[in-house]
Amino acid sequence: MADIDNKDQAELDPADMEDVEEVEDEETGEDGNSKARQLTVQMMQNPQVLAALQERLDGLVGSPSGYIESLPKVVKRRVNALKNLQVKCTQIEAKFYEEVHELERKYAALYQPLFDKRSEIVNAMYEPTDEECEWKGDEEEQLTEEMKEKAKVEEEKKDEEKEDPKGVPEFWLTVFKNVDLLSDMLQEHDEPILKHLEDIKVKFSDPGQPMSFTLEFYFSANEFFTNRVLTKTYKMQSEPDEGDPFSFDGPEIMGCTGCQIDWTKGKNVTLKTIKKKQKHKGRGTVRTVTKTVPNDSFFNFFSPPEVPEKGELDEDSEAILAADFEIGHFLRERIIPRAILYFTGEAIEDDDDDDYDEEGEEADEEEGAEEADEENDPDYDPKKDPNPPAECKQQ
């Protein structure tokens, strides 16, 4: 965050001043905890972070019964032997996940030609054949021949009225907007940039190298930055903690590294310029100070908090990293392999099925409660009810 005083205002790029904000503030203490507030806001805007924290809290429920402490010494010795066996099981489990990572790398190479062809179709580098475009969905099978012909005529008419679009416009932007976890990160000023996103790939670490994966975001030439590829690398570990081996639950992300975005002058959406009017407490004089401060943007994803080698992160940074790790994992495991289903919304509909069932159950319970309240109401007269129950209607 850079502070820019009056004498330096001339150096500001005019394009950065288009959305200048006026803010009243005291000279002393105005920056107090601004960074912490920024981090907290980002955390609270992401429900996935809160869910992760709740899950961790849920894991704390319960307490030892005291039975172990009451065991004879000879039995406690055997319990220790069992725990040592469990440590060895955990070590084998860690090796298992290392081999799983090798399998992921192997099959990633098999998937990639299909993902490359997907990118070629989306970005109008390849036009699929009629055979490749034929899709027999459930709805299409139910249509009569007359309805099919009518739909075909209307579709041809629409195509004549507008220019022939190339590829699949705004493919990845639509995917992002359809997924809550990603749409929560998007700002309106991000959308024109993400229209240039051509592809997202995942690249695994080479054999023999520390476990990691890199997300590669490919962009077409644009007015916002000169990078053609933005990267985010996640470092992973599949080794039990020597101090707490039983906490091991598979590979975990230990840290992530973003990349530098070479923004075109005046186009950096991760920063904004504001004006602050400051009143001196003693003299009562007012001055205007111009400052450059962080701005909410999806592209902050490429500038994660640094994980110190020694010491601990503050709570806000730790929460942001937890959300970041979840997003990276979700992109790798779900979004990239099934992008077309998130584009059409089919993957989201499948995810929401359980929610609808639960809502239905809740609705039934509420309806039953309302009926019970009516029956217990001494002033309730079924004859005056505009919507009486079926059994109360006159025959």
Tab-separated table of C-alpha atoms in Angstrom:
chain	number	residue	atom	x	y	z
A	1	MET	CA	0.000	0.000	0.000
A	2	ALA	CA	1.547	3.258	-1.048
A	3	ASP	CA	0.845	6.630	0.594
A	4	ILE	CA	0.961	9.556	-1.768
A	5	ASP	CA	1.028	13.111	-0.339
A	6	ASN	CA	-0.075	16.330	-2.019
A	7	LYS	CA	3.351	17.019	-3.439
A	8	ASP	CA	3.286	13.674	-5.252
A	9	GLN	CA	-0.195	13.946	-6.688
A	10	ALA	CA	1.109	15.060	-10.054
A	11	GLU	CA	2.772	11.674	-10.498
A	12	LEU	CA	-0.571	9.825	-10.337
A	13	ASP	CA	-1.881	8.372	-13.545
A	14	PRO	CA	-5.128	10.218	-14.457
A	15	ALA	CA	-6.739	6.880	-15.351
A	16	ASP	CA	-6.298	5.775	-11.739
A	17	MET	CA	-8.198	8.845	-10.544
A	18	GLU	CA	-11.453	8.145	-12.408
A	19	ASP	CA	-13.137	6.533	-9.424
A	20	VAL	CA	-11.601	8.668	-6.674
A	21	GLU	CA	-13.418	8.450	-3.369
A	22	GLU	CA	-13.813	11.293	-0.872
A	23	VAL	CA	-13.268	10.179	2.738
A	24	GLU	CA	-13.334	12.229	5.931
A	25	ASP	CA	-10.680	11.081	8.434
A	26	GLU	CA	-8.581	12.288	11.335
A	27	GLU	CA	-4.849	12.645	10.704
A	28	THR	CA	-3.860	10.414	13.599
A	29	GLY	CA	-4.777	6.750	13.615
A	30	GLU	CA	-6.662	6.680	10.313
A	31	ASP	CA	-4.733	3.638	9.104
A	32	GLY	CA	-5.059	1.782	12.434
A	33	ASN	CA	-6.289	-1.614	11.414
A	34	SER	CA	-7.228	-0.989	7.767
A	35	LYS	CA	-5.307	-3.993	6.510
A	36	ALA	CA	-6.906	-6.252	9.094
A	37	ARG	CA	-10.347	-4.944	8.161
A	38	GLN	CA	-9.668	-5.647	4.475
A	39	LEU	CA	-8.706	-9.227	5.273
A	40	THR	CA	-11.683	-9.723	7.570
A	41	VAL	CA	-14.123	-8.458	4.936
A	42	GLN	CA	-12.673	-10.871	2.359
A	43	MET	CA	-13.018	-13.724	4.812
A	44	MET	CA	-16.599	-12.911	5.801
A	45	GLN	CA	-17.658	-12.625	2.156
A	46	ASN	CA	-16.669	-16.232	1.530
A	47	PRO	CA	-19.099	-18.696	3.138
A	48	GLN	CA	-16.675	-21.523	2.393
A	49	VAL	CA	-14.270	-20.110	4.995
A	50	LEU	CA	-16.977	-20.031	7.636
A	51	ALA	CA	-17.999	-23.588	6.741
A	52	ALA	CA	-14.398	-24.756	7.075
A	53	LEU	CA	-14.087	-23.091	10.470
A	54	GLN	CA	-17.378	-24.630	11.591
A	55	GLU	CA	-16.192	-28.066	10.484
A	56	ARG	CA	-13.037	-27.627	12.527
A	57	LEU	CA	-15.042	-26.573	15.565
A	58	ASP	CA	-17.350	-29.555	15.121
A	59	GLY	CA	-14.297	-31.796	15.328
A	60	LEU	CA	-13.621	-30.531	18.835
A	61	VAL	CA	-16.898	-31.891	20.176
A	62	GLY	CA	-16.461	-34.650	22.744
A	63	SER	CA	-14.065	-35.368	25.587
A	64	PRO	CA	-12.224	-38.408	26.962
A	65	SER	CA	-14.310	-40.596	29.261
A	66	GLY	CA	-11.445	-41.161	31.695
A	67	TYR	CA	-11.450	-44.879	31.030
A	68	ILE	CA	-7.918	-44.905	29.573
A	69	GLU	CA	-6.499	-43.241	32.681
A	70	SER	CA	-8.107	-45.924	34.859
A	71	LEU	CA	-6.469	-48.834	33.038
A	72	PRO	CA	-3.761	-50.888	34.778
A	73	LYS	CA	-0.177	-50.109	33.800
A	74	VAL	CA	0.242	-53.407	31.934
A	75	VAL	CA	-2.785	-52.609	29.729
A	76	LYS	CA	-1.531	-49.060	29.074
A	77	ARG	CA	1.715	-50.600	27.767
A	78	ARG	CA	-0.325	-52.596	25.220
A	79	VAL	CA	-2.284	-49.476	24.259
A	80	ASN	CA	1.035	-47.781	23.504
A	81	ALA	CA	1.987	-50.717	21.299
A	82	LEU	CA	-1.293	-50.302	19.399
A	83	LYS	CA	-0.603	-46.596	18.931
A	84	ASN	CA	2.838	-47.406	17.525
A	85	LEU	CA	1.154	-49.753	15.049
A	86	GLN	CA	-1.175	-46.907	14.100
A	87	VAL	CA	1.798	-44.638	13.416
A	88	LYS	CA	3.164	-47.259	11.002
A	89	CYS	CA	-0.271	-47.432	9.333
A	90	THR	CA	-0.180	-43.661	8.913
A	91	GLN	CA	3.261	-43.836	7.305
A	92	ILE	CA	1.974	-46.436	4.827
A	93	GLU	CA	-1.075	-44.250	4.147
A	94	ALA	CA	1.242	-41.345	3.316
A	95	LYS	CA	3.053	-43.525	0.763
A	96	PHE	CA	-0.315	-44.547	-0.662
A	97	TYR	CA	-1.200	-40.901	-1.331
A	98	GLU	CA	2.185	-40.322	-2.936
A	99	GLU	CA	1.379	-43.093	-5.417
A	100	VAL	CA	-2.078	-41.605	-5.946
A	101	HIS	CA	-0.334	-38.372	-6.911
A	102	GLU	CA	1.741	-40.322	-9.428
A	103	LEU	CA	-1.492	-41.781	-10.872
A	104	GLU	CA	-2.973	-38.293	-11.104
A	105	ARG	CA	0.067	-37.183	-13.072
A	106	LYS	CA	-0.252	-40.196	-15.391
A	107	TYR	CA	-3.939	-39.681	-16.112
A	108	ALA	CA	-3.549	-35.920	-16.451
A	109	ALA	CA	-1.506	-36.659	-19.566
A	110	LEU	CA	-4.378	-38.784	-20.917
A	111	TYR	CA	-6.983	-36.116	-20.197
A	112	GLN	CA	-4.964	-33.249	-21.656
A	113	PRO	CA	-5.634	-33.941	-25.383
A	114	LEU	CA	-9.367	-33.798	-24.639
A	115	PHE	CA	-8.977	-30.567	-22.667
A	116	ASP	CA	-6.880	-29.127	-25.517
A	117	LYS	CA	-9.651	-29.911	-27.992
A	118	ARG	CA	-12.156	-28.316	-25.626
A	119	SER	CA	-10.037	-25.167	-25.643
A	120	GLU	CA	-9.833	-25.206	-29.451
A	121	ILE	CA	-13.627	-25.360	-29.742
A	122	VAL	CA	-14.206	-22.670	-27.101
A	123	ASN	CA	-11.695	-20.323	-28.717
A	124	ALA	CA	-12.829	-20.935	-32.330
A	125	MET	CA	-9.654	-22.708	-33.402
A	126	TYR	CA	-11.583	-25.835	-34.345
A	127	GLU	CA	-15.139	-26.275	-35.636
A	128	PRO	CA	-16.610	-29.612	-34.516
A	129	THR	CA	-18.262	-31.869	-37.102
A	130	ASP	CA	-21.994	-32.601	-37.215
A	131	GLU	CA	-21.295	-35.990	-35.725
A	132	GLU	CA	-19.336	-34.462	-32.841
A	133	CYS	CA	-22.144	-31.965	-32.205
A	134	GLU	CA	-24.936	-34.529	-32.078
A	135	TRP	CA	-26.293	-34.824	-28.554
A	136	LYS	CA	-29.364	-36.841	-27.604
A	137	GLY	CA	-30.593	-35.393	-24.347
A	138	ASP	CA	-33.702	-36.481	-22.519
A	139	GLU	CA	-35.624	-33.343	-23.464
A	140	GLU	CA	-34.740	-33.687	-27.153
A	141	GLU	CA	-36.044	-37.265	-27.244
A	142	GLN	CA	-39.423	-36.123	-25.933
A	143	LEU	CA	-39.909	-33.437	-28.592
A	144	THR	CA	-42.265	-34.182	-31.451
A	145	GLU	CA	-41.014	-33.835	-35.021
A	146	GLU	CA	-43.196	-30.741	-35.459
A	147	MET	CA	-41.700	-29.055	-32.405
A	148	LYS	CA	-38.188	-29.948	-33.563
A	149	GLU	CA	-38.828	-28.341	-36.953
A	150	LYS	CA	-40.302	-25.235	-35.371
A	151	ALA	CA	-37.335	-24.893	-33.006
A	152	LYS	CA	-34.943	-25.331	-35.915
A	153	VAL	CA	-36.645	-22.554	-37.951
A	154	GLU	CA	-36.598	-20.169	-34.985
A	155	GLU	CA	-32.945	-20.914	-34.305
A	156	GLU	CA	-32.019	-20.268	-37.948
A	157	LYS	CA	-33.954	-16.992	-37.853
A	158	LYS	CA	-32.060	-15.860	-34.756
A	159	ASP	CA	-28.751	-16.752	-36.389
A	160	GLU	CA	-29.652	-14.629	-39.418
A	161	GLU	CA	-30.470	-11.619	-37.243
A	162	LYS	CA	-27.096	-11.525	-35.508
A	163	GLU	CA	-23.477	-11.998	-36.415
A	164	ASP	CA	-22.127	-15.523	-36.352
A	165	PRO	CA	-20.306	-15.814	-32.997
A	166	LYS	CA	-16.952	-17.534	-32.880
A	167	GLY	CA	-16.338	-20.455	-30.559
A	168	VAL	CA	-18.182	-20.283	-27.213
A	169	PRO	CA	-18.130	-16.635	-26.040
A	170	GLU	CA	-17.431	-15.907	-22.363
A	171	PHE	CA	-17.049	-19.608	-21.595
A	172	TRP	CA	-14.863	-19.356	-18.500
A	173	LEU	CA	-16.483	-16.145	-17.248
A	174	THR	CA	-19.836	-17.949	-17.312
A	175	VAL	CA	-18.340	-20.892	-15.422
A	176	PHE	CA	-17.030	-18.527	-12.742
A	177	LYS	CA	-20.372	-16.725	-12.436
A	178	ASN	CA	-22.243	-20.033	-12.108
A	179	VAL	CA	-20.141	-21.270	-9.169
A	180	ASP	CA	-20.762	-19.558	-5.820
A	181	LEU	CA	-17.254	-20.229	-4.569
A	182	LEU	CA	-15.820	-18.305	-7.536
A	183	SER	CA	-18.566	-15.730	-8.123
A	184	ASP	CA	-18.070	-14.452	-4.567
A	185	MET	CA	-14.583	-13.385	-5.642
A	186	LEU	CA	-15.702	-11.606	-8.809
A	187	GLN	CA	-16.168	-7.864	-9.017
A	188	GLU	CA	-17.825	-6.002	-11.867
A	189	HIS	CA	-14.476	-4.579	-12.977
A	190	ASP	CA	-13.060	-8.139	-13.251
A	191	GLU	CA	-15.549	-9.305	-15.864
A	192	PRO	CA	-14.121	-7.463	-18.907
A	193	ILE	CA	-10.756	-9.046	-18.138
A	194	LEU	CA	-12.100	-12.570	-17.643
A	195	LYS	CA	-13.772	-12.383	-21.043
A	196	HIS	CA	-10.206	-12.802	-22.357
A	197	LEU	CA	-9.626	-16.016	-20.336
A	198	GLU	CA	-9.109	-18.761	-22.924
A	199	ASP	CA	-8.225	-21.788	-20.827
A	200	ILE	CA	-7.238	-23.070	-17.380
A	201	LYS	CA	-4.822	-25.972	-17.077
A	202	VAL	CA	-3.411	-27.907	-14.147
A	203	LYS	CA	0.218	-28.999	-14.205
A	204	PHE	CA	1.580	-31.501	-11.672
A	205	SER	CA	5.125	-31.495	-10.335
A	206	ASP	CA	7.667	-33.663	-12.150
A	207	PRO	CA	8.542	-37.142	-10.817
A	208	GLY	CA	11.036	-36.941	-7.974
A	209	GLN	CA	10.136	-33.325	-7.192
A	210	PRO	CA	8.240	-32.182	-4.082
A	211	MET	CA	4.500	-32.720	-4.436
A	212	SER	CA	2.742	-29.692	-5.949
A	213	PHE	CA	0.393	-28.571	-8.702
A	214	THR	CA	0.188	-25.360	-10.712
A	215	LEU	CA	-2.935	-23.703	-12.092
A	216	GLU	CA	-2.239	-21.949	-15.404
A	217	PHE	CA	-4.692	-19.272	-16.609
A	218	TYR	CA	-4.276	-18.515	-20.330
A	219	PHE	CA	-5.427	-15.113	-21.610
A	220	SER	CA	-5.748	-13.677	-25.092
A	221	ALA	CA	-4.032	-10.351	-25.827
A	222	ASN	CA	-5.856	-7.614	-23.918
A	223	GLU	CA	-5.585	-4.013	-22.775
A	224	PHE	CA	-5.288	-4.833	-19.071
A	225	PHE	CA	-1.948	-6.663	-18.700
A	226	THR	CA	0.798	-8.048	-20.895
A	227	ASN	CA	0.967	-11.550	-19.355
A	228	ARG	CA	-0.355	-14.320	-21.565
A	229	VAL	CA	-0.331	-16.811	-18.667
A	230	LEU	CA	-0.990	-16.208	-14.956
A	231	THR	CA	0.054	-18.986	-12.587
A	232	LYS	CA	-0.689	-20.125	-9.053
A	233	THR	CA	1.378	-22.955	-7.536
A	234	TYR	CA	0.234	-24.993	-4.529
A	235	LYS	CA	2.852	-26.860	-2.513
A	236	MET	CA	1.601	-30.079	-0.945
A	237	GLN	CA	2.813	-32.502	1.668
A	238	SER	CA	1.949	-36.145	2.282
A	239	GLU	CA	3.951	-36.766	5.431
A	240	PRO	CA	2.584	-37.243	8.956
A	241	ASP	CA	3.626	-34.588	11.453
A	242	GLU	CA	6.185	-36.175	13.758
A	243	GLY	CA	4.736	-34.273	16.697
A	244	ASP	CA	1.128	-35.211	15.897
A	245	PRO	CA	1.087	-38.196	13.503
A	246	PHE	CA	-2.580	-39.037	14.125
A	247	SER	CA	-3.698	-35.710	12.644
A	248	PHE	CA	-2.682	-36.944	9.182
A	249	ASP	CA	-5.635	-37.124	6.830
A	250	GLY	CA	-4.064	-37.305	3.394
A	251	PRO	CA	-2.058	-34.741	1.415
A	252	GLU	CA	-2.518	-31.164	2.518
A	253	ILE	CA	-1.610	-27.864	0.908
A	254	MET	CA	1.223	-26.251	2.842
A	255	GLY	CA	1.556	-22.994	0.927
A	256	CYS	CA	0.956	-21.288	-2.382
A	257	THR	CA	2.777	-18.866	-4.639
A	258	GLY	CA	1.177	-16.483	-7.080
A	259	CYS	CA	2.760	-14.517	-9.874
A	260	GLN	CA	3.425	-10.924	-10.804
A	261	ILE	CA	0.807	-9.376	-13.050
A	262	ASP	CA	2.283	-6.844	-15.475
A	263	TRP	CA	-0.592	-4.383	-15.476
A	264	THR	CA	-0.954	-1.793	-18.186
A	265	LYS	CA	-0.715	1.700	-16.724
A	266	GLY	CA	-4.045	2.748	-15.255
A	267	LYS	CA	-5.637	-0.716	-15.608
A	268	ASN	CA	-4.682	-2.345	-12.298
A	269	VAL	CA	-8.028	-3.386	-10.816
A	270	THR	CA	-6.441	-4.627	-7.574
A	271	LEU	CA	-5.684	-1.043	-6.516
A	272	LYS	CA	-7.768	2.093	-6.294
A	273	THR	CA	-6.918	5.718	-5.583
A	274	ILE	CA	-8.838	7.617	-2.934
A	275	LYS	CA	-8.775	11.140	-1.525
A	276	LYS	CA	-8.935	11.665	2.207
A	277	LYS	CA	-9.721	14.937	3.953
A	278	GLN	CA	-7.841	15.093	7.230
A	279	LYS	CA	-8.509	17.553	10.014
A	280	HIS	CA	-5.667	18.376	12.378
A	281	LYS	CA	-6.843	17.875	15.962
A	282	GLY	CA	-4.802	20.723	17.338
A	283	ARG	CA	-4.853	23.459	14.694
A	284	GLY	CA	-8.170	22.572	13.078
A	285	THR	CA	-6.701	22.892	9.592
A	286	VAL	CA	-7.871	20.530	6.825
A	287	ARG	CA	-5.722	18.955	4.142
A	288	THR	CA	-6.425	16.502	1.331
A	289	VAL	CA	-4.236	13.437	0.992
A	290	THR	CA	-4.297	11.065	-1.959
A	291	LYS	CA	-3.635	7.404	-1.278
A	292	THR	CA	-3.469	4.167	-3.248
A	293	VAL	CA	-5.183	1.322	-1.393
A	294	PRO	CA	-6.063	-2.323	-2.148
A	295	ASN	CA	-9.248	-2.970	-4.100
A	296	ASP	CA	-11.446	-6.079	-4.047
A	297	SER	CA	-10.777	-8.148	-7.166
A	298	PHE	CA	-10.571	-11.752	-8.330
A	299	PHE	CA	-6.996	-11.020	-9.393
A	300	ASN	CA	-5.932	-10.736	-5.751
A	301	PHE	CA	-6.039	-14.543	-6.050
A	302	PHE	CA	-2.559	-14.300	-7.605
A	303	SER	CA	-1.139	-12.420	-4.589
A	304	PRO	CA	-1.814	-14.690	-1.587
A	305	PRO	CA	-0.423	-13.924	1.892
A	306	GLU	CA	3.106	-15.232	2.311
A	307	VAL	CA	3.592	-18.128	4.688
A	308	PRO	CA	6.556	-17.316	6.970
A	309	GLU	CA	9.195	-20.005	7.440
A	310	LYS	CA	9.178	-19.314	11.151
A	311	GLY	CA	6.349	-17.952	13.246
A	312	GLU	CA	2.636	-18.048	12.643
A	313	LEU	CA	0.199	-16.167	10.440
A	314	ASP	CA	-2.345	-13.840	11.968
A	315	GLU	CA	-5.910	-15.164	12.097
A	316	ASP	CA	-7.156	-13.134	9.117
A	317	SER	CA	-4.301	-14.251	6.854
A	318	GLU	CA	-4.734	-17.846	7.968
A	319	ALA	CA	-8.463	-17.714	7.151
A	320	ILE	CA	-7.774	-16.230	3.714
A	321	LEU	CA	-5.203	-18.942	2.985
A	322	ALA	CA	-7.656	-21.637	4.095
A	323	ALA	CA	-10.205	-20.288	1.599
A	324	ASP	CA	-7.490	-19.958	-1.051
A	325	PHE	CA	-6.461	-23.602	-0.628
A	326	GLU	CA	-10.083	-24.702	-0.961
A	327	ILE	CA	-10.521	-22.678	-4.152
A	328	GLY	CA	-7.320	-24.081	-5.652
A	329	HIS	CA	-8.374	-27.618	-4.812
A	330	PHE	CA	-11.869	-27.047	-6.224
A	331	LEU	CA	-10.491	-25.648	-9.493
A	332	ARG	CA	-8.204	-28.637	-9.870
A	333	GLU	CA	-10.652	-31.366	-8.842
A	334	ARG	CA	-13.982	-30.096	-10.194
A	335	ILE	CA	-13.912	-26.992	-12.387
A	336	ILE	CA	-11.149	-27.894	-14.849
A	337	PRO	CA	-12.251	-31.524	-15.454
A	338	ARG	CA	-16.002	-30.665	-15.696
A	339	ALA	CA	-15.975	-27.110	-17.024
A	340	ILE	CA	-18.715	-27.660	-19.627
A	341	LEU	CA	-21.128	-28.945	-16.952
A	342	TYR	CA	-20.546	-25.829	-14.844
A	343	PHE	CA	-20.984	-23.692	-17.965
A	344	THR	CA	-24.404	-25.228	-18.682
A	345	GLY	CA	-25.334	-25.376	-14.989
A	346	GLU	CA	-25.871	-29.151	-14.991
A	347	ALA	CA	-23.179	-29.761	-12.393
A	348	ILE	CA	-24.730	-27.112	-10.149
A	349	GLU	CA	-28.197	-28.649	-10.501
A	350	ASP	CA	-26.803	-32.006	-9.377
A	351	ASP	CA	-25.139	-30.353	-6.381
A	352	ASP	CA	-28.420	-28.667	-5.411
A	353	ASP	CA	-30.624	-31.796	-5.500
A	354	ASP	CA	-30.035	-32.614	-1.847
A	355	ASP	CA	-30.841	-29.053	-0.819
A	356	TYR	CA	-34.260	-29.232	-2.466
A	357	ASP	CA	-35.061	-32.488	-0.657
A	358	GLU	CA	-34.184	-30.913	2.677
A	359	GLU	CA	-36.296	-27.839	1.952
A	360	GLY	CA	-39.233	-30.104	1.084
A	361	GLU	CA	-38.940	-31.882	4.399
A	362	GLU	CA	-38.785	-28.601	6.259
A	363	ALA	CA	-41.846	-27.348	4.406
A	364	ASP	CA	-43.781	-30.492	5.388
A	365	GLU	CA	-42.817	-30.009	9.010
A	366	GLU	CA	-43.892	-26.361	8.951
A	367	GLU	CA	-47.236	-27.271	7.343
A	368	GLY	CA	-47.855	-29.887	10.003
A	369	ALA	CA	-47.042	-27.394	12.731
A	370	GLU	CA	-49.481	-24.855	11.264
A	371	GLU	CA	-52.276	-27.440	11.177
A	372	ALA	CA	-51.591	-28.371	14.788
A	373	ASP	CA	-51.723	-24.705	15.814
A	374	GLU	CA	-55.112	-24.299	14.090
A	375	GLU	CA	-56.550	-27.352	15.831
A	376	ASN	CA	-55.396	-26.074	19.217
A	377	ASP	CA	-56.796	-22.586	18.593
A	378	PRO	CA	-60.157	-22.257	20.452
A	379	ASP	CA	-61.279	-19.490	18.053
A	380	TYR	CA	-60.552	-21.477	14.906
A	381	ASP	CA	-63.674	-22.223	12.819
A	382	PRO	CA	-63.062	-24.527	9.810
A	383	LYS	CA	-66.220	-23.196	8.119
A	384	LYS	CA	-64.659	-19.737	7.900
A	385	ASP	CA	-61.334	-21.014	6.576
A	386	PRO	CA	-60.982	-19.979	2.893
A	387	ASN	CA	-58.680	-22.977	2.337
A	388	PRO	CA	-59.959	-25.755	4.576
A	389	PRO	CA	-58.203	-29.131	4.631
A	390	ALA	CA	-59.459	-31.733	2.157
A	391	GLU	CA	-61.324	-33.671	4.830
A	392	CYS	CA	-63.179	-30.529	5.935
A	393	LYS	CA	-64.596	-29.596	2.539
A	394	GLN	CA	-68.299	-30.148	2.088
A	395	GLN	CA	-69.274	-33.008	-0.216
